[in-house]
PDB file of C-alpha atoms in Angstrom:
ATOM      1  CA  MET A   1     107.651 -21.221 102.370  1.00 60.00           C
ATOM      2  CA  LYS A   2     104.215 -20.162 102.209  1.00 57.00           C
ATOM      3  CA  THR A   3     103.454 -22.856 104.972  1.00 53.00           C
ATOM      4  CA  ILE A   4     105.984 -21.325 107.145  1.00 53.00           C
ATOM      5  CA  TYR A   5     104.314 -17.871 106.626  1.00 51.00           C
ATOM      6  CA  SER A   6     100.975 -19.367 107.614  1.00 54.00           C
ATOM      7  CA  VAL A   7     102.423 -20.984 110.723  1.00 47.00           C
ATOM      8  CA  LEU A   8     104.068 -17.737 111.812  1.00 51.00           C
ATOM      9  CA  LEU A   9     100.809 -15.768 111.020  1.00 51.00           C
ATOM     10  CA  ALA A  10      99.002 -18.321 113.206  1.00 49.00           C
ATOM     11  CA  LEU A  11     101.293 -17.452 116.046  1.00 47.00           C
ATOM     12  CA  ILE A  12     100.636 -13.579 115.633  1.00 47.00           C
ATOM     13  CA  CYS A  13      96.948 -14.089 115.754  1.00 49.00           C
ATOM     14  CA  ALA A  14      97.456 -16.374 118.943  1.00 45.00           C
ATOM     15  CA  CYS A  15      99.263 -13.559 120.389  1.00 46.00           C
ATOM     16  CA  THR A  16      96.125 -11.272 119.776  1.00 41.00           C
ATOM     17  CA  VAL A  17      98.114  -8.440 117.941  1.00 41.00           C
ATOM     18  CA  SER A  18      95.306  -5.994 116.772  1.00 41.00           C
ATOM     19  CA  ALA A  19      96.227  -4.112 113.594  1.00 37.00           C
ATOM     20  CA  GLN A  20      95.639  -0.701 115.401  1.00 41.00           C
ATOM     21  CA  SER A  21      98.308  -1.764 118.009  1.00 43.00           C
ATOM     22  CA  PHE A  22     100.816  -2.677 115.445  1.00 43.00           C
ATOM     23  CA  ASP A  23     101.424   0.414 113.392  1.00 45.00           C
ATOM     24  CA  LEU A  24     104.878  -0.032 111.703  1.00 43.00           C
ATOM     25  CA  LYS A  25     104.584   3.674 110.356  1.00 42.00           C
ATOM     26  CA  ASP A  26     104.875   4.651 114.157  1.00 47.00           C
ATOM     27  CA  VAL A  27     107.533   2.319 114.767  1.00 45.00           C
ATOM     28  CA  LEU A  28     109.887   4.020 112.095  1.00 43.00           C
ATOM     29  CA  LYS A  29     108.670   7.312 112.285  1.00 43.00           C
ATOM     30  CA  GLY A  30     111.218   9.873 112.825  1.00 45.00           C
ATOM     31  CA  ILE A  31     113.983   7.226 112.574  1.00 42.00           C
ATOM     32  CA  GLY A  32     115.297   8.780 109.135  1.00 44.00           C
ATOM     33  CA  GLY A  33     116.017  11.999 110.553  1.00 43.00           C
ATOM     34  CA  SER A  34     117.683  10.847 113.787  1.00 42.00           C
ATOM     35  CA  SER A  35     119.873   8.239 111.503  1.00 41.00           C
ATOM     36  CA  GLN A  36     121.235  11.318 109.528  1.00 41.00           C
ATOM     37  CA  SER A  37     122.129  13.200 112.522  1.00 40.00           C
ATOM     38  CA  SER A  38     123.733  10.265 114.086  1.00 40.00           C
ATOM     39  CA  GLU A  39     125.878   9.611 110.901  1.00 39.00           C
ATOM     40  CA  SER A  40     127.482  13.353 110.915  1.00 38.00           C
ATOM     41  CA  SER A  41     128.157  13.120 114.518  1.00 40.00           C
ATOM     42  CA  GLU A  42     129.971   9.920 114.045  1.00 40.00           C
ATOM     43  CA  SER A  43     132.272  11.317 111.473  1.00 36.00           C
ATOM     44  CA  GLY A  44     133.620  13.859 113.968  1.00 38.00           C
ATOM     45  CA  LYS A  45     133.999  11.596 116.866  1.00 37.00           C
ATOM     46  CA  SER A  46     133.914   8.318 118.285  1.00 35.00           C
ATOM     47  CA  GLY A  47     130.437   6.793 119.591  1.00 36.00           C
ATOM     48  CA  SER A  48     129.076   6.746 122.709  1.00 35.00           C
ATOM     49  CA  GLY A  49     126.019   5.990 124.741  1.00 39.00           C
ATOM     50  CA  LEU A  50     123.516   3.297 124.438  1.00 39.00           C
ATOM     51  CA  GLY A  51     124.052   2.529 120.753  1.00 38.00           C
ATOM     52  CA  ASP A  52     127.841   1.737 121.641  1.00 37.00           C
ATOM     53  CA  VAL A  53     126.925  -0.327 124.541  1.00 36.00           C
ATOM     54  CA  LEU A  54     124.739  -2.461 122.413  1.00 39.00           C
ATOM     55  CA  GLY A  55     127.149  -2.907 119.742  1.00 41.00           C
ATOM     56  CA  SER A  56     129.938  -3.672 121.878  1.00 37.00           C
ATOM     57  CA  VAL A  57     127.927  -6.473 123.728  1.00 38.00           C
ATOM     58  CA  ILE A  58     126.218  -8.128 120.757  1.00 46.00           C
ATOM     59  CA  GLY A  59     127.360  -6.339 117.396  1.00 50.00           C
ATOM     60  CA  ASN A  60     125.459  -4.598 115.015  1.00 50.00           C
ATOM     61  CA  VAL A  61     126.789  -6.313 111.817  1.00 48.00           C
ATOM     62  CA  LEU A  62     125.874  -9.703 110.632  1.00 50.00           C
ATOM     63  CA  GLY A  63     128.157 -12.637 109.822  1.00 50.00           C
ATOM     64  CA  THR A  64     130.869 -11.452 112.597  1.00 49.00           C
ATOM     65  CA  SER A  65     130.370 -14.405 114.948  1.00 61.00           C
ATOM     66  CA  LYS A  66     131.194 -18.019 114.699  1.00 76.00           C
ATOM     67  CA  ILE A  67     128.612 -20.090 116.446  1.00 84.00           C
ATOM     68  CA  THR A  68     127.066 -23.608 116.360  1.00 91.00           C
ATOM     69  CA  PRO A  69     123.800 -25.127 117.714  1.00 94.00           C
ATOM     70  CA  ALA A  70     125.786 -26.488 120.646  1.00 94.00           C
ATOM     71  CA  ASP A  71     126.679 -22.950 121.620  1.00 93.00           C
ATOM     72  CA  LEU A  72     122.984 -22.027 122.367  1.00 95.00           C
ATOM     73  CA  THR A  73     122.134 -25.076 124.520  1.00 96.00           C
ATOM     74  CA  GLY A  74     119.992 -23.709 127.481  1.00 97.00           C
ATOM     75  CA  THR A  75     117.038 -21.405 128.273  1.00 98.00           C
ATOM     76  CA  TRP A  76     117.059 -17.898 127.097  1.00 98.00           C
ATOM     77  CA  ASN A  77     114.603 -15.042 128.071  1.00 97.00           C
ATOM     78  CA  TYR A  78     113.734 -12.111 125.768  1.00 94.00           C
ATOM     79  CA  SER A  79     115.260  -8.943 126.846  1.00 94.00           C
ATOM     80  CA  ALA A  80     114.707  -6.351 124.022  1.00 92.00           C
ATOM     81  CA  PRO A  81     114.331  -6.151 120.292  1.00 85.00           C
ATOM     82  CA  ALA A  82     117.616  -6.508 118.163  1.00 86.00           C
ATOM     83  CA  VAL A  83     118.496  -5.175 114.542  1.00 81.00           C
ATOM     84  CA  ALA A  84     121.437  -5.844 112.605  1.00 79.00           C
ATOM     85  CA  PHE A  85     123.005  -5.011 109.445  1.00 72.00           C
ATOM     86  CA  LYS A  86     124.603  -7.023 106.661  1.00 66.00           C
ATOM     87  CA  SER A  87     127.717  -4.931 106.505  1.00 52.00           C
ATOM     88  CA  ASP A  88     129.826  -1.932 108.041  1.00 54.00           C
ATOM     89  CA  ASP A  89     128.799   0.260 105.123  1.00 57.00           C
ATOM     90  CA  LEU A  90     125.195  -0.463 105.347  1.00 50.00           C
ATOM     91  CA  LEU A  91     125.232   0.079 109.213  1.00 50.00           C
ATOM     92  CA  LYS A  92     126.987   3.570 108.579  1.00 53.00           C
ATOM     93  CA  LYS A  93     124.526   4.607 105.822  1.00 52.00           C
ATOM     94  CA  ALA A  94     121.481   3.890 108.307  1.00 48.00           C
ATOM     95  CA  GLY A  95     123.135   6.091 110.997  1.00 54.00           C
ATOM     96  CA  GLY A  96     125.595   3.710 112.874  1.00 55.00           C
ATOM     97  CA  ALA A  97     125.070   2.020 116.175  1.00 58.00           C
ATOM     98  CA  ALA A  98     123.194   4.809 117.592  1.00 67.00           C
ATOM     99  CA  ALA A  99     120.488   4.516 114.868  1.00 70.00           C
ATOM    100  CA  SER A 100     120.242   0.736 115.571  1.00 72.00           C
ATOM    101  CA  ALA A 101     119.381   1.550 119.241  1.00 78.00           C
ATOM    102  CA  THR A 102     116.906   4.022 118.214  1.00 78.00           C
ATOM    103  CA  ILE A 103     115.234   1.746 115.836  1.00 76.00           C
ATOM    104  CA  GLU A 104     115.178  -0.916 118.778  1.00 79.00           C
ATOM    105  CA  SER A 105     113.551   1.518 121.341  1.00 80.00           C
ATOM    106  CA  LYS A 106     110.813   2.432 118.738  1.00 75.00           C
ATOM    107  CA  ILE A 107     109.927  -1.350 118.252  1.00 74.00           C
ATOM    108  CA  ALA A 108     109.948  -2.256 121.928  1.00 79.00           C
ATOM    109  CA  PRO A 109     106.563  -1.089 122.736  1.00 75.00           C
ATOM    110  CA  TYR A 110     105.056  -3.168 119.949  1.00 68.00           C
ATOM    111  CA  TYR A 111     106.753  -6.163 120.922  1.00 71.00           C
ATOM    112  CA  LYS A 112     105.236  -5.828 124.389  1.00 74.00           C
ATOM    113  CA  ARG A 113     101.688  -5.262 123.115  1.00 68.00           C
ATOM    114  CA  ALA A 114     102.207  -8.644 121.092  1.00 64.00           C
ATOM    115  CA  GLY A 115     103.262 -10.443 124.179  1.00 69.00           C
ATOM    116  CA  LEU A 116     106.709 -11.094 122.472  1.00 73.00           C
ATOM    117  CA  ASP A 117     108.509  -9.709 125.482  1.00 84.00           C
ATOM    118  CA  LYS A 118     107.660 -12.806 127.402  1.00 85.00           C
ATOM    119  CA  MET A 119     109.375 -15.145 124.855  1.00 86.00           C
ATOM    120  CA  VAL A 120     111.380 -18.013 126.257  1.00 94.00           C
ATOM    121  CA  PHE A 121     113.836 -19.652 123.893  1.00 96.00           C
ATOM    122  CA  THR A 122     115.035 -23.140 124.883  1.00 97.00           C
ATOM    123  CA  VAL A 123     117.805 -25.110 122.897  1.00 97.00           C
ATOM    124  CA  ASN A 124     118.274 -28.744 123.700  1.00 97.00           C
ATOM    125  CA  ALA A 125     121.674 -30.808 123.460  1.00 97.00           C
ATOM    126  CA  ASP A 126     120.198 -32.567 120.239  1.00 97.00           C
ATOM    127  CA  SER A 127     119.756 -29.154 118.475  1.00 97.00           C
ATOM    128  CA  THR A 128     115.736 -29.031 118.987  1.00 96.00           C
ATOM    129  CA  PHE A 129     114.277 -25.909 120.078  1.00 95.00           C
ATOM    130  CA  THR A 130     111.125 -24.228 121.432  1.00 92.00           C
ATOM    131  CA  MET A 131     109.961 -20.574 121.325  1.00 87.00           C
ATOM    132  CA  LYS A 132     107.266 -20.250 123.825  1.00 84.00           C
ATOM    133  CA  PHE A 133     105.030 -17.059 123.752  1.00 76.00           C
ATOM    134  CA  ASN A 134     102.344 -15.817 125.983  1.00 71.00           C
ATOM    135  CA  ARG A 135      99.777 -17.787 123.827  1.00 67.00           C
ATOM    136  CA  GLY A 136     101.168 -20.467 121.594  1.00 69.00           C
ATOM    137  CA  SER A 137     104.762 -21.614 120.792  1.00 76.00           C
ATOM    138  CA  LEU A 138     107.057 -22.538 117.812  1.00 79.00           C
ATOM    139  CA  SER A 139     109.308 -25.513 118.012  1.00 88.00           C
ATOM    140  CA  GLY A 140     111.893 -27.253 115.460  1.00 91.00           C
ATOM    141  CA  THR A 141     115.337 -28.181 115.029  1.00 95.00           C
ATOM    142  CA  LEU A 142     118.468 -25.902 114.487  1.00 95.00           C
ATOM    143  CA  ALA A 143     121.115 -26.389 111.884  1.00 94.00           C
ATOM    144  CA  GLN A 144     124.182 -24.641 110.899  1.00 89.00           C
ATOM    145  CA  SER A 145     124.021 -22.643 107.882  1.00 88.00           C
ATOM    146  CA  ASP A 146     126.664 -22.295 105.129  1.00 85.00           C
ATOM    147  CA  GLN A 147     126.828 -18.703 105.794  1.00 84.00           C
ATOM    148  CA  GLU A 148     129.019 -18.067 108.770  1.00 83.00           C
ATOM    149  CA  GLY A 149     127.179 -16.242 111.791  1.00 85.00           C
ATOM    150  CA  PHE A 150     123.911 -17.738 110.567  1.00 90.00           C
ATOM    151  CA  MET A 151     121.704 -20.801 111.738  1.00 91.00           C
ATOM    152  CA  LYS A 152     118.759 -22.432 109.877  1.00 92.00           C
ATOM    153  CA  PHE A 153     115.564 -22.567 112.000  1.00 89.00           C
ATOM    154  CA  GLN A 154     113.548 -25.774 110.665  1.00 87.00           C
ATOM    155  CA  PHE A 155     110.151 -25.317 112.017  1.00 79.00           C
ATOM    156  CA  LYS A 156     107.888 -28.178 112.714  1.00 79.00           C
ATOM    157  CA  ALA A 157     104.060 -28.563 113.138  1.00 66.00           C
ATOM    158  CA  MET A 158     102.906 -30.643 116.155  1.00 64.00           C
ATOM    159  CA  GLY A 159     106.535 -31.190 116.881  1.00 65.00           C
ATOM    160  CA  LYS A 160     106.974 -33.656 114.076  1.00 71.00           C
ATOM    161  CA  MET A 161     106.061 -32.437 110.582  1.00 70.00           C
ATOM    162  CA  ASN A 162     108.713 -30.070 108.837  1.00 74.00           C
ATOM    163  CA  VAL A 163     106.806 -26.900 107.758  1.00 68.00           C
ATOM    164  CA  GLY A 164     109.499 -24.876 106.266  1.00 74.00           C
ATOM    165  CA  SER A 165     112.799 -23.025 107.517  1.00 79.00           C
ATOM    166  CA  LEU A 166     114.174 -19.488 107.911  1.00 83.00           C
ATOM    167  CA  ASN A 167     117.829 -18.322 108.141  1.00 87.00           C
ATOM    168  CA  ALA A 168     118.440 -16.218 111.127  1.00 88.00           C
ATOM    169  CA  ALA A 169     121.682 -14.493 112.083  1.00 89.00           C
ATOM    170  CA  VAL A 170     122.754 -15.445 115.466  1.00 91.00           C
ATOM    171  CA  THR A 171     125.384 -13.549 117.484  1.00 89.00           C
ATOM    172  CA  LYS A 172     126.382 -14.541 121.302  1.00 89.00           C
ATOM    173  CA  ALA A 173     128.561 -12.788 123.798  1.00 87.00           C
ATOM    174  CA  GLY A 174     128.506 -14.208 127.306  1.00 89.00           C
ATOM    175  CA  ASN A 175     124.985 -14.631 128.258  1.00 92.00           C
ATOM    176  CA  GLN A 176     123.643 -12.417 125.711  1.00 92.00           C
ATOM    177  CA  LEU A 177     122.215 -13.584 122.327  1.00 92.00           C
ATOM    178  CA  SER A 178     120.821 -11.985 119.147  1.00 91.00           C
ATOM    179  CA  ILE A 179     118.569 -13.576 116.736  1.00 90.00           C
ATOM    180  CA  THR A 180     117.715 -11.399 113.622  1.00 87.00           C
ATOM    181  CA  PHE A 181     115.718 -12.299 110.399  1.00 83.00           C
ATOM    182  CA  ASP A 182     116.238 -10.768 106.973  1.00 79.00           C
ATOM    183  CA  ILE A 183     113.209  -8.061 106.887  1.00 74.00           C
ATOM    184  CA  SER A 184     112.988  -8.732 103.047  1.00 68.00           C
ATOM    185  CA  LYS A 185     111.828 -12.437 103.693  1.00 65.00           C
ATOM    186  CA  LEU A 186     109.145 -11.115 106.178  1.00 55.00           C
ATOM    187  CA  MET A 187     107.526  -8.952 103.814  1.00 52.00           C
ATOM    188  CA  SER A 188     105.152 -11.639 102.538  1.00 48.00           C
ATOM    189  CA  LEU A 189     103.961 -12.119 106.203  1.00 41.00           C
ATOM    190  CA  VAL A 190     103.356  -8.324 106.532  1.00 41.00           C
ATOM    191  CA  ASN A 191     101.310  -8.230 103.181  1.00 47.00           C
ATOM    192  CA  THR A 192      99.198 -11.351 104.562  1.00 41.00           C
ATOM    193  CA  ILE A 193      98.481  -9.460 107.728  1.00 38.00           C
ATOM    194  CA  ALA A 194      97.639  -6.353 105.687  1.00 42.00           C
ATOM    195  CA  SER A 195      95.512  -8.272 103.418  1.00 47.00           C
ATOM    196  CA  ILE A 196      93.475  -9.729 106.220  1.00 42.00           C
ATOM    197  CA  SER A 197      93.040  -6.630 108.340  1.00 42.00           C
ATOM    198  CA  GLY A 198      92.727  -4.197 105.624  1.00 49.00           C
ATOM    199  CA  ASN A 199      95.180  -1.865 107.347  1.00 45.00           C
ATOM    200  CA  SER A 200      96.591   0.718 104.906  1.00 50.00           C
ATOM    201  CA  THR A 201      99.396   1.417 107.390  1.00 46.00           C
ATOM    202  CA  LEU A 202     100.622  -2.144 107.301  1.00 40.00           C
ATOM    203  CA  LYS A 203     100.242  -2.006 103.453  1.00 46.00           C
ATOM    204  CA  GLY A 204     102.568   0.659 103.315  1.00 41.00           C
ATOM    205  CA  ALA A 205     105.262  -0.730 105.661  1.00 42.00           C
ATOM    206  CA  ASN A 206     107.129  -2.315 102.632  1.00 48.00           C
ATOM    207  CA  SER A 207     108.761   0.965 101.574  1.00 51.00           C
ATOM    208  CA  LEU A 208     109.436   1.916 105.077  1.00 48.00           C
ATOM    209  CA  LEU A 209     111.381  -1.175 105.944  1.00 52.00           C
ATOM    210  CA  GLN A 210     112.958  -1.294 102.746  1.00 56.00           C
ATOM    211  CA  SER A 211     114.537   2.068 102.964  1.00 58.00           C
ATOM    212  CA  TYR A 212     117.088   0.576 105.391  1.00 60.00           C
ATOM    213  CA  ASP A 213     119.130  -1.693 102.939  1.00 60.00           C
ATOM    214  CA  GLY A 214     120.553  -4.967 104.584  1.00 69.00           C
ATOM    215  CA  MET A 215     118.666  -4.497 107.889  1.00 74.00           C
ATOM    216  CA  GLN A 216     117.472  -7.622 109.880  1.00 80.00           C
ATOM    217  CA  ALA A 217     115.227  -7.533 112.818  1.00 80.00           C
ATOM    218  CA  GLY A 218     114.651  -9.848 115.825  1.00 82.00           C
ATOM    219  CA  PHE A 219     115.199 -10.610 119.385  1.00 85.00           C
ATOM    220  CA  ARG A 220     117.902  -9.965 122.085  1.00 92.00           C
ATOM    221  CA  LEU A 221     117.885 -12.483 124.705  1.00 95.00           C
ATOM    222  CA  LYS A 222     119.703 -13.310 127.951  1.00 96.00           C
ATOM    223  CA  LYS A 223     120.519 -16.672 129.324  1.00 97.00           C
ATOM    224  CA  VAL A 224     118.648 -17.984 132.353  1.00 95.00           C
ATOM    225  CA  GLN A 225     121.213 -18.356 135.325  1.00 65.00           C
TER     226      GLN A 225
END
């Protein structure tokens, strides 16, 4: 597992993301208040607006989609950040679909600064994949996870040597795709970045991210026509 974190860290360094530009405290600042107000409004009326549009297209709850690697064959371009929760109860606790949309909009500028908004995700018929960024890429193979709605990303160095794997929730609706990873699994990566940069804001990200129980974060993509 340490090896895969090292590979992911190298990718981030290749994208030239400075510690100053990736301020996770700013990303999540104010979301707590927005979440509480969203939750109270949802109890009185059905949801509306951007949050509901996103929720109806992709879904804000994990494990609600039966999908195989073959369903992902093709090329997908990044369209927006994505967040999802492990259950309806956790989604409601965070503030509902509107809160998910708020979190995604807060993350978007940081993805752009990192060059992640240029990501191209390609899946081949043999279940191999490539994630290309502005600078650098990741490749490997996809396999179905034992957990419904999840895929195992087996990353490879130099396209050959297995260096580790990560499970991701994958949801597909038409030409829209969402891939999200468990934030708790990424805490080691965040701490590594903080230890190298000495950035106290990054060191304080654990408590901020963990305040949203059962949340995953990743990418929303659109298939190339």
